[in-house]
Structures are given as C-alpha cells and as structure tokens.
C-alpha cells in the first residue's frame, strides 16, 4: 500500500486545529499509486504537463516534442513540429513546462524552455508554428523548470505566468504582453518573486492552477512534496500554505490539475525516469486518494496506441 502523509500547515482551519489539539498528524492510506496506461514514444521523457483542449493532458518532453494524451482512451498524439521546423534557429529544444490561458478556446500553447530563459507561443491547432517568443528577465541560466497560467482581473493581459526557477527555489511571476502586437520577439515583465518554501533552494518541479489555488510540487527523488496555496485577489499567492502532502511519485517533473464537478480534483504527475503519468483524486481535508481509473478499473486492454496528426478529425 501507498502512504500519503498529510502535513498540516499551522492555520486556523478545523482539521488543522483538531490535529493540533490531539497532538499528531493524521496519515491517509490509499492503495498503490495509479499509473495510467499511457505509452510514450521511446524518445520521450515527459517533463511538463497542463490540462489542454477537450480535457486532454498536454505533455512536453525534454526531447522537444509536444504530446496530447486523451484521458478517456489514453491514446497519444505526438507533435514533432518544433524539431522539424526550428532546429536551425534554436539548436535544440529542452522543454520543461507548458500551460494555456484558456484550454477550451485558445489555439496557443505557452511552452517553457530549460535551455533558454524564454517561453514560446506555439500555435498547436493548424499551423504548428511559433508565433512569438517571450524572453523572461531574471530567470537565470537554468531556464524554466515549471510553469502555470493564473488568470487575474488585476492583469491587463488576462493573467500572470508563474515560472518555477532552477535557482533559489523561487517562483517568478511574469506578465506577458499576450494582448499586444509586439512582434515575433518580446520581453515579459517581472511582477513579483515568491518563495513557496522559505529557505528552501530546491528546484520547483511542478506548478499548476485550478479554481483559485496554485499547486506546487518539489521532486524529492522517490516522492513528491505538494503544497497548495490560495490565490489572492491581486493574482498573487500568499505565504500561508492551505494544505501540504507527500505523495509517492518518484522523479516527478511536471504536474497538471483540474477540478471535477463533485468538488474533487484530479492531479496528474509526469515521471521523467519512469516515462509515465501517475494520477490521484484529491479533496481538501481528506487529501490524495486513489484515482478513479485504478479504483474502478475498466476491462483489461493492451497499451494505448500512438495516433498521428494525419488521423485527427477535421475540426482541429
């Protein structure tokens, strides 16, 4: 069995106060972790993820490809256009983060690079081309480690881009001029620097936003430390941790989160070394639980095949 340890923050919530009064931390036991039946191409090391169009999981790889995972039948479509079209301009693509401003309506992915301190605005639907590149001042030589888009009314460009830095364990919060005609190369504006764990200099392996919360994960080798923060009215995160957990996903290099109608969340982790996607159900107070795919498994099936872009419906 898998041990998921809930580590309460010292906030005046009912569950936290109960734990303090009783003088211990409640452990939550669930069955073994849920590895989804996703088969990546042999050359793919998944390194970042976000919820994408039609509820798919969009995954980027450190080999420069973008993959779309159908979360119903677990088929995978691989988009190799960055390597096919832009190697002469960029040398190579080491992708470490991906996000969208509006998954159900936007034709753009925003893709972070570890080998450049930049984000690419990539049109995934028809042209499969880079429309713009946004340089990220202050990020440092390690480039992007993780990213998430946080919508905010306080921004004149719909929201802020949270970027996990490889230096100092910080999240750099940028405003990208996505609504301006700035040409093919532009510079993001650094609005704020935030340290989810004060005094902790580890790289932030995963960032995700959903329904007013930012989820932050740290890769601890054989497990991942996940912290959850409420987003303030100004689009920034406060310093108080809403809840935090330890889950047994090893070598996690990316995370995506989506809220379900029943008040639960689905949380997806990419494991680079295992070349796999792991999933959990999450609910505040009770924490991480076995994902529905493993709790109520469908009839056995062979591995999900890869699909080519030529096989996609015309509506794309």
JSON list of C-alpha atoms in Angstrom, two decimals, residues 32-162:
[
{"chain": "A", "resi": 32, "resn": "UNK", "atom": "CA", "xyz": [-0.87, 1.62, -4.69]},
{"chain": "A", "resi": 33, "resn": "UNK", "atom": "CA", "xyz": [-0.33, 4.65, -6.91]},
{"chain": "A", "resi": 34, "resn": "UNK", "atom": "CA", "xyz": [-2.33, 4.83, -10.13]},
{"chain": "A", "resi": 35, "resn": "UNK", "atom": "CA", "xyz": [-0.13, 4.62, -13.20]},
{"chain": "A", "resi": 36, "resn": "UNK", "atom": "CA", "xyz": [-2.24, 5.47, -16.22]},
{"chain": "A", "resi": 37, "resn": "UNK", "atom": "CA", "xyz": [-1.91, 3.18, -19.29]},
{"chain": "A", "resi": 38, "resn": "UNK", "atom": "CA", "xyz": [-0.15, 5.82, -21.38]},
{"chain": "A", "resi": 39, "resn": "UNK", "atom": "CA", "xyz": [2.60, 4.67, -23.74]},
{"chain": "A", "resi": 40, "resn": "UNK", "atom": "CA", "xyz": [5.03, 7.37, -24.84]},
{"chain": "A", "resi": 41, "resn": "UNK", "atom": "CA", "xyz": [7.37, 7.04, -27.81]},
{"chain": "A", "resi": 42, "resn": "UNK", "atom": "CA", "xyz": [10.78, 5.65, -26.85]},
{"chain": "A", "resi": 43, "resn": "UNK", "atom": "CA", "xyz": [12.50, 9.02, -27.29]},
{"chain": "A", "resi": 44, "resn": "UNK", "atom": "CA", "xyz": [10.12, 10.92, -24.97]},
{"chain": "A", "resi": 45, "resn": "UNK", "atom": "CA", "xyz": [10.98, 11.91, -21.42]},
{"chain": "A", "resi": 46, "resn": "UNK", "atom": "CA", "xyz": [7.90, 13.74, -20.08]},
{"chain": "A", "resi": 47, "resn": "UNK", "atom": "CA", "xyz": [8.93, 16.95, -18.34]},
{"chain": "A", "resi": 48, "resn": "UNK", "atom": "CA", "xyz": [5.85, 19.14, -18.01]},
{"chain": "A", "resi": 49, "resn": "UNK", "atom": "CA", "xyz": [2.06, 18.96, -18.29]},
{"chain": "A", "resi": 50, "resn": "UNK", "atom": "CA", "xyz": [-1.13, 21.00, -18.35]},
{"chain": "A", "resi": 51, "resn": "UNK", "atom": "CA", "xyz": [-4.82, 20.43, -18.96]},
{"chain": "A", "resi": 52, "resn": "UNK", "atom": "CA", "xyz": [-5.46, 21.18, -22.60]},
{"chain": "A", "resi": 53, "resn": "UNK", "atom": "CA", "xyz": [-8.22, 21.29, -25.21]},
{"chain": "A", "resi": 54, "resn": "UNK", "atom": "CA", "xyz": [-11.12, 18.83, -24.92]},
{"chain": "A", "resi": 55, "resn": "UNK", "atom": "CA", "xyz": [-9.89, 17.88, -21.46]},
{"chain": "A", "resi": 56, "resn": "UNK", "atom": "CA", "xyz": [-6.76, 16.26, -22.82]},
{"chain": "A", "resi": 57, "resn": "UNK", "atom": "CA", "xyz": [-3.45, 16.24, -20.99]},
{"chain": "A", "resi": 58, "resn": "UNK", "atom": "CA", "xyz": [-0.78, 18.19, -22.87]},
{"chain": "A", "resi": 59, "resn": "UNK", "atom": "CA", "xyz": [2.73, 16.92, -22.13]},
{"chain": "A", "resi": 60, "resn": "UNK", "atom": "CA", "xyz": [6.06, 18.36, -23.23]},
{"chain": "A", "resi": 61, "resn": "UNK", "atom": "CA", "xyz": [9.29, 16.41, -23.40]},
{"chain": "A", "resi": 62, "resn": "UNK", "atom": "CA", "xyz": [12.93, 17.22, -22.88]},
{"chain": "A", "resi": 63, "resn": "UNK", "atom": "CA", "xyz": [13.46, 15.97, -26.44]},
{"chain": "A", "resi": 64, "resn": "UNK", "atom": "CA", "xyz": [11.42, 18.85, -27.90]},
{"chain": "A", "resi": 65, "resn": "UNK", "atom": "CA", "xyz": [8.11, 17.22, -28.77]},
{"chain": "A", "resi": 66, "resn": "UNK", "atom": "CA", "xyz": [4.57, 18.02, -27.60]},
{"chain": "A", "resi": 67, "resn": "UNK", "atom": "CA", "xyz": [2.14, 15.21, -26.83]},
{"chain": "A", "resi": 68, "resn": "UNK", "atom": "CA", "xyz": [-1.62, 15.19, -26.43]},
{"chain": "A", "resi": 69, "resn": "UNK", "atom": "CA", "xyz": [-2.96, 12.44, -24.18]},
{"chain": "A", "resi": 70, "resn": "UNK", "atom": "CA", "xyz": [-6.64, 11.53, -24.40]},
{"chain": "A", "resi": 71, "resn": "UNK", "atom": "CA", "xyz": [-7.67, 10.91, -20.80]},
{"chain": "A", "resi": 72, "resn": "UNK", "atom": "CA", "xyz": [-10.59, 8.71, -21.85]},
{"chain": "A", "resi": 73, "resn": "UNK", "atom": "CA", "xyz": [-8.86, 6.11, -24.03]},
{"chain": "A", "resi": 74, "resn": "UNK", "atom": "CA", "xyz": [-5.21, 7.11, -23.27]},
{"chain": "A", "resi": 75, "resn": "UNK", "atom": "CA", "xyz": [-4.14, 7.37, -26.90]},
{"chain": "A", "resi": 76, "resn": "UNK", "atom": "CA", "xyz": [-1.21, 9.71, -27.55]},
{"chain": "A", "resi": 77, "resn": "UNK", "atom": "CA", "xyz": [-0.68, 12.14, -30.43]},
{"chain": "A", "resi": 78, "resn": "UNK", "atom": "CA", "xyz": [2.85, 13.42, -30.87]},
{"chain": "A", "resi": 79, "resn": "UNK", "atom": "CA", "xyz": [3.59, 16.81, -32.44]},
{"chain": "A", "resi": 80, "resn": "UNK", "atom": "CA", "xyz": [7.20, 17.00, -33.66]},
{"chain": "A", "resi": 81, "resn": "UNK", "atom": "CA", "xyz": [6.94, 20.35, -35.47]},
{"chain": "A", "resi": 82, "resn": "UNK", "atom": "CA", "xyz": [9.37, 22.24, -33.20]},
{"chain": "A", "resi": 83, "resn": "UNK", "atom": "CA", "xyz": [12.16, 19.81, -34.07]},
{"chain": "A", "resi": 84, "resn": "UNK", "atom": "CA", "xyz": [11.07, 19.55, -37.69]},
{"chain": "A", "resi": 85, "resn": "UNK", "atom": "CA", "xyz": [10.93, 23.29, -38.37]},
{"chain": "A", "resi": 86, "resn": "UNK", "atom": "CA", "xyz": [13.11, 25.20, -35.89]},
{"chain": "A", "resi": 87, "resn": "UNK", "atom": "CA", "xyz": [16.29, 23.28, -35.10]},
{"chain": "A", "resi": 88, "resn": "UNK", "atom": "CA", "xyz": [18.33, 25.67, -37.26]},
{"chain": "A", "resi": 89, "resn": "UNK", "atom": "CA", "xyz": [17.05, 28.65, -35.24]},
{"chain": "A", "resi": 90, "resn": "UNK", "atom": "CA", "xyz": [17.14, 27.20, -31.72]},
{"chain": "A", "resi": 91, "resn": "UNK", "atom": "CA", "xyz": [19.73, 24.43, -31.85]},
{"chain": "A", "resi": 92, "resn": "UNK", "atom": "CA", "xyz": [17.59, 22.05, -29.77]},
{"chain": "A", "resi": 93, "resn": "UNK", "atom": "CA", "xyz": [14.51, 22.14, -27.58]},
{"chain": "A", "resi": 94, "resn": "UNK", "atom": "CA", "xyz": [14.68, 21.13, -23.93]},
{"chain": "A", "resi": 95, "resn": "UNK", "atom": "CA", "xyz": [11.08, 21.73, -22.88]},
{"chain": "A", "resi": 96, "resn": "UNK", "atom": "CA", "xyz": [10.26, 21.86, -19.17]},
{"chain": "A", "resi": 97, "resn": "UNK", "atom": "CA", "xyz": [6.85, 23.48, -18.82]},
{"chain": "A", "resi": 98, "resn": "UNK", "atom": "CA", "xyz": [3.62, 24.10, -20.67]},
{"chain": "A", "resi": 99, "resn": "UNK", "atom": "CA", "xyz": [0.40, 25.99, -19.98]},
{"chain": "A", "resi": 100, "resn": "UNK", "atom": "CA", "xyz": [-2.62, 27.57, -21.68]},
{"chain": "A", "resi": 101, "resn": "UNK", "atom": "CA", "xyz": [-4.54, 30.77, -20.99]},
{"chain": "A", "resi": 102, "resn": "UNK", "atom": "CA", "xyz": [-7.89, 29.19, -21.97]},
{"chain": "A", "resi": 103, "resn": "UNK", "atom": "CA", "xyz": [-7.71, 25.44, -22.67]},
{"chain": "A", "resi": 104, "resn": "UNK", "atom": "CA", "xyz": [-11.13, 25.17, -24.32]},
{"chain": "A", "resi": 105, "resn": "UNK", "atom": "CA", "xyz": [-10.83, 28.15, -26.64]},
{"chain": "A", "resi": 106, "resn": "UNK", "atom": "CA", "xyz": [-7.20, 29.13, -27.21]},
{"chain": "A", "resi": 107, "resn": "UNK", "atom": "CA", "xyz": [-5.18, 27.92, -30.15]},
{"chain": "A", "resi": 108, "resn": "UNK", "atom": "CA", "xyz": [-1.91, 28.67, -28.35]},
{"chain": "A", "resi": 109, "resn": "UNK", "atom": "CA", "xyz": [0.28, 26.70, -26.02]},
{"chain": "A", "resi": 110, "resn": "UNK", "atom": "CA", "xyz": [2.85, 28.57, -23.95]},
{"chain": "A", "resi": 111, "resn": "UNK", "atom": "CA", "xyz": [5.91, 26.34, -23.74]},
{"chain": "A", "resi": 112, "resn": "UNK", "atom": "CA", "xyz": [8.85, 26.90, -21.39]},
{"chain": "A", "resi": 113, "resn": "UNK", "atom": "CA", "xyz": [12.43, 26.07, -22.30]},
{"chain": "A", "resi": 114, "resn": "UNK", "atom": "CA", "xyz": [15.13, 24.92, -19.93]},
{"chain": "A", "resi": 115, "resn": "UNK", "atom": "CA", "xyz": [17.94, 25.69, -22.36]},
{"chain": "A", "resi": 116, "resn": "UNK", "atom": "CA", "xyz": [16.71, 29.26, -22.92]},
{"chain": "A", "resi": 117, "resn": "UNK", "atom": "CA", "xyz": [15.12, 31.70, -20.46]},
{"chain": "A", "resi": 118, "resn": "UNK", "atom": "CA", "xyz": [12.12, 32.05, -22.71]},
{"chain": "A", "resi": 119, "resn": "UNK", "atom": "CA", "xyz": [8.54, 30.99, -23.39]},
{"chain": "A", "resi": 120, "resn": "UNK", "atom": "CA", "xyz": [7.31, 30.09, -26.85]},
{"chain": "A", "resi": 121, "resn": "UNK", "atom": "CA", "xyz": [3.80, 30.97, -28.03]},
{"chain": "A", "resi": 122, "resn": "UNK", "atom": "CA", "xyz": [3.03, 27.92, -30.13]},
{"chain": "A", "resi": 123, "resn": "UNK", "atom": "CA", "xyz": [0.00, 27.51, -32.38]},
{"chain": "A", "resi": 124, "resn": "UNK", "atom": "CA", "xyz": [-0.90, 23.86, -31.88]},
{"chain": "A", "resi": 125, "resn": "UNK", "atom": "CA", "xyz": [-4.14, 23.59, -33.82]},
{"chain": "A", "resi": 126, "resn": "UNK", "atom": "CA", "xyz": [-3.41, 24.22, -37.50]},
{"chain": "A", "resi": 127, "resn": "UNK", "atom": "CA", "xyz": [-0.04, 25.74, -38.44]},
{"chain": "A", "resi": 128, "resn": "UNK", "atom": "CA", "xyz": [2.12, 24.12, -35.72]},
{"chain": "A", "resi": 129, "resn": "UNK", "atom": "CA", "xyz": [4.33, 27.21, -35.70]},
{"chain": "A", "resi": 130, "resn": "UNK", "atom": "CA", "xyz": [5.95, 29.52, -33.16]},
{"chain": "A", "resi": 131, "resn": "UNK", "atom": "CA", "xyz": [4.10, 32.83, -33.33]},
{"chain": "A", "resi": 132, "resn": "UNK", "atom": "CA", "xyz": [6.07, 34.72, -30.69]},
{"chain": "A", "resi": 133, "resn": "UNK", "atom": "CA", "xyz": [8.89, 34.26, -28.19]},
{"chain": "A", "resi": 134, "resn": "UNK", "atom": "CA", "xyz": [8.79, 35.96, -24.80]},
{"chain": "A", "resi": 135, "resn": "UNK", "atom": "CA", "xyz": [12.12, 36.37, -23.01]},
{"chain": "A", "resi": 136, "resn": "UNK", "atom": "CA", "xyz": [12.00, 36.06, -19.20]},
{"chain": "A", "resi": 137, "resn": "UNK", "atom": "CA", "xyz": [14.29, 38.55, -17.43]},
{"chain": "A", "resi": 138, "resn": "UNK", "atom": "CA", "xyz": [15.76, 37.45, -14.12]},
{"chain": "A", "resi": 139, "resn": "UNK", "atom": "CA", "xyz": [15.24, 33.73, -14.68]},
{"chain": "A", "resi": 140, "resn": "UNK", "atom": "CA", "xyz": [18.89, 32.76, -14.85]},
{"chain": "A", "resi": 141, "resn": "UNK", "atom": "CA", "xyz": [20.83, 30.21, -16.89]},
{"chain": "A", "resi": 142, "resn": "UNK", "atom": "CA", "xyz": [18.83, 27.18, -15.73]},
{"chain": "A", "resi": 143, "resn": "UNK", "atom": "CA", "xyz": [15.78, 28.37, -17.64]},
{"chain": "A", "resi": 144, "resn": "UNK", "atom": "CA", "xyz": [12.23, 27.26, -16.99]},
{"chain": "A", "resi": 145, "resn": "UNK", "atom": "CA", "xyz": [11.66, 24.35, -14.60]},
{"chain": "A", "resi": 146, "resn": "UNK", "atom": "CA", "xyz": [7.85, 24.51, -14.42]},
{"chain": "A", "resi": 147, "resn": "UNK", "atom": "CA", "xyz": [5.03, 26.92, -15.28]},
{"chain": "A", "resi": 148, "resn": "UNK", "atom": "CA", "xyz": [1.36, 27.71, -14.77]},
{"chain": "A", "resi": 149, "resn": "UNK", "atom": "CA", "xyz": [-1.02, 30.36, -16.02]},
{"chain": "A", "resi": 150, "resn": "UNK", "atom": "CA", "xyz": [-3.00, 32.12, -13.28]},
{"chain": "A", "resi": 151, "resn": "UNK", "atom": "CA", "xyz": [-5.95, 34.23, -14.51]},
{"chain": "A", "resi": 152, "resn": "UNK", "atom": "CA", "xyz": [-6.32, 37.58, -12.77]},
{"chain": "A", "resi": 153, "resn": "UNK", "atom": "CA", "xyz": [-8.57, 40.62, -13.26]},
{"chain": "A", "resi": 154, "resn": "UNK", "atom": "CA", "xyz": [-5.71, 42.77, -11.96]},
{"chain": "A", "resi": 155, "resn": "UNK", "atom": "CA", "xyz": [-3.67, 42.00, -15.08]},
{"chain": "A", "resi": 156, "resn": "UNK", "atom": "CA", "xyz": [-4.16, 43.93, -18.30]},
{"chain": "A", "resi": 157, "resn": "UNK", "atom": "CA", "xyz": [-3.27, 40.72, -20.18]},
{"chain": "A", "resi": 158, "resn": "UNK", "atom": "CA", "xyz": [-5.77, 38.31, -18.58]},
{"chain": "A", "resi": 159, "resn": "UNK", "atom": "CA", "xyz": [-3.38, 36.86, -16.00]},
{"chain": "A", "resi": 160, "resn": "UNK", "atom": "CA", "xyz": [0.13, 36.05, -14.85]},
{"chain": "A", "resi": 161, "resn": "UNK", "atom": "CA", "xyz": [2.63, 33.40, -15.81]},
{"chain": "A", "resi": 162, "resn": "UNK", "atom": "CA", "xyz": [4.11, 31.61, -12.79]}
]
